[in-house]
Amino acid sequence: KAGVTQTPRYLIKTRGQQVTLSCSPISGHRSVSWYQQTPGQGLQFLFEYFSETQRNKGNFPGRFSGRQFSNSRSEMNVSTLELGDSALYLCASRFEGLSYEQYFGPGTRLTVT
Amino acid sequence: DAKTTQPNSMESNEEEPVHLPCNHSTISGTDYIHWYRQLPSQGPEYVIHGLTSNVNNRMASLAIAEDRKSSTLILHRATLRDAAVYYCILRDGVGGYQKVTFGTGTKLQVIP
């Protein structure tokens, strides 16, 4: 079974621009979560989607948004980029049920200049 | 929000057991204890989780204190491929991951 895939793997943007990152979950997984990882803050939860609905949200400004499609693929968007948005953005999927483990993708490395 | 405390780094010799501690003194009754690890240049991967009883799987063992305020991830024989950052997190068994804090974890160095 293919793992979680994220595109693109690397991205360079300038301040003020917007960016869209994509995540394809493992087949059959309907829950997709997004995380931001920075050296100082570690991994921070952004939001979780399930069946095209945002189910949970972390403490991030409204510039960070996401959506999920009917095939469970998910995108996250960051508008008006700031230097502090430079980070590794990780997507994780999981199968709803008794198993709680998440499966992470390799991440998208975003650099804002 | 319940949080965990882990040492920043640990060292282990190859082929020896490793005990990675985690303190979670504010754990609630519905919190599951999860362990993930992140190898260099990869996303985190699930290792093990438990609620009250000790757990074993092919990767590791999880020992949970009787009062649940601490836990220990045990790697029975460390290999070079176990060098990674290990995260201990608490996840509410009722809700989702919105209150999960991964923190900065424990960086495990395995010495050949």
PDB file of C-alpha atoms in Angstrom, chain A residues 44-108:
ATOM      1  CA  GLN A  44       2.463  21.937  16.040  1.00  0.00           C
ATOM      2  CA  PHE A  45      -0.998  20.817  15.031  1.00  0.00           C
ATOM      3  CA  LEU A  46      -2.659  22.942  12.364  1.00  0.00           C
ATOM      4  CA  PHE A  47      -5.960  21.223  11.574  1.00  0.00           C
ATOM      5  CA  GLU A  48      -7.636  17.929  10.872  1.00  0.00           C
ATOM      6  CA  TYR A  49     -10.107  17.078   8.134  1.00  0.00           C
ATOM      7  CA  PHE A  50     -12.496  14.182   7.958  1.00  0.00           C
ATOM      8  CA  SER A  51     -15.039  13.566   5.208  1.00  0.00           C
ATOM      9  CA  GLU A  52     -14.397  17.006   3.671  1.00  0.00           C
ATOM     10  CA  THR A  53     -15.080  18.788   6.983  1.00  0.00           C
ATOM     11  CA  GLN A  54     -12.624  20.469   9.283  1.00  0.00           C
ATOM     12  CA  ARG A  55     -12.962  18.588  12.515  1.00  0.00           C
ATOM     13  CA  ASN A  56     -10.271  20.132  14.690  1.00  0.00           C
ATOM     14  CA  LYS A  57      -8.136  23.241  14.542  1.00  0.00           C
ATOM     15  CA  GLY A  58      -4.947  24.302  16.270  1.00  0.00           C
ATOM     16  CA  ASN A  59      -3.877  27.780  17.346  1.00  0.00           C
ATOM     17  CA  PHE A  60      -2.858  29.295  14.044  1.00  0.00           C
ATOM     18  CA  PRO A  61      -4.017  32.542  12.419  1.00  0.00           C
ATOM     19  CA  GLY A  62      -6.681  32.597   9.749  1.00  0.00           C
ATOM     20  CA  ARG A  63      -4.003  32.905   7.051  1.00  0.00           C
ATOM     21  CA  PHE A  64      -3.681  29.139   7.387  1.00  0.00           C
ATOM     22  CA  SER A  65      -6.554  27.266   5.825  1.00  0.00           C
ATOM     23  CA  GLY A  66      -7.244  23.910   4.317  1.00  0.00           C
ATOM     24  CA  ARG A  67      -9.754  21.738   2.595  1.00  0.00           C
ATOM     25  CA  GLN A  68     -10.395  18.128   1.828  1.00  0.00           C
ATOM     26  CA  PHE A  69     -11.832  16.641  -1.322  1.00  0.00           C
ATOM     27  CA  SER A  70     -14.230  13.760  -1.757  1.00  0.00           C
ATOM     28  CA  ASN A  71     -11.325  11.392  -2.491  1.00  0.00           C
ATOM     29  CA  SER A  72      -9.788  12.396   0.901  1.00  0.00           C
ATOM     30  CA  ARG A  73      -6.939  14.299  -0.706  1.00  0.00           C
ATOM     31  CA  SER A  74      -6.251  17.496   1.165  1.00  0.00           C
ATOM     32  CA  GLU A  75      -4.712  20.863   0.497  1.00  0.00           C
ATOM     33  CA  MET A  76      -3.539  23.550   2.848  1.00  0.00           C
ATOM     34  CA  ASN A  77      -3.134  27.172   1.909  1.00  0.00           C
ATOM     35  CA  VAL A  78      -1.128  29.916   3.545  1.00  0.00           C
ATOM     36  CA  SER A  79      -1.886  33.443   2.424  1.00  0.00           C
ATOM     37  CA  THR A  80       0.220  36.579   2.880  1.00  0.00           C
ATOM     38  CA  LEU A  81       3.332  34.612   3.727  1.00  0.00           C
ATOM     39  CA  GLU A  82       5.617  35.801   6.491  1.00  0.00           C
ATOM     40  CA  LEU A  83       9.235  34.907   7.153  1.00  0.00           C
ATOM     41  CA  GLY A  84       8.136  32.961  10.225  1.00  0.00           C
ATOM     42  CA  ASP A  85       6.082  30.624   8.065  1.00  0.00           C
ATOM     43  CA  SER A  86       9.282  28.970   6.889  1.00  0.00           C
ATOM     44  CA  ALA A  87       8.943  25.423   8.134  1.00  0.00           C
ATOM     45  CA  LEU A  88       8.443  21.792   7.292  1.00  0.00           C
ATOM     46  CA  TYR A  89       4.745  21.143   6.739  1.00  0.00           C
ATOM     47  CA  LEU A  90       3.716  17.588   7.459  1.00  0.00           C
ATOM     48  CA  CYS A  91       0.560  15.813   6.533  1.00  0.00           C
ATOM     49  CA  ALA A  92      -0.662  12.707   8.345  1.00  0.00           C
ATOM     50  CA  SER A  93      -3.503  10.348   7.610  1.00  0.00           C
ATOM     51  CA  ARG A  94      -5.214   7.741   9.698  1.00  0.00           C
ATOM     52  CA  PHE A  95      -7.917   5.169   9.461  1.00  0.00           C
ATOM     53  CA  GLU A  96     -10.944   5.911  11.599  1.00  0.00           C
ATOM     54  CA  GLY A  97     -11.603   3.171  14.048  1.00  0.00           C
ATOM     55  CA  LEU A  98      -9.830   1.458  16.897  1.00  0.00           C
ATOM     56  CA  SER A  99      -6.384   2.266  15.592  1.00  0.00           C
ATOM     57  CA  TYR A 100      -5.212   5.736  16.509  1.00  0.00           C
ATOM     58  CA  GLU A 101      -1.826   5.844  14.882  1.00  0.00           C
ATOM     59  CA  GLN A 102      -1.149   8.421  12.251  1.00  0.00           C
ATOM     60  CA  TYR A 103       0.939   7.884   9.153  1.00  0.00           C
ATOM     61  CA  PHE A 104       3.019  10.867   8.164  1.00  0.00           C
ATOM     62  CA  GLY A 105       4.206  11.968   4.771  1.00  0.00           C
ATOM     63  CA  PRO A 106       7.746  13.203   4.111  1.00  0.00           C
ATOM     64  CA  GLY A 107       6.672  16.828   4.359  1.00  0.00           C
ATOM     65  CA  THR A 108       6.964  19.959   2.254  1.00  0.00           C
TER      66      THR A 108
END
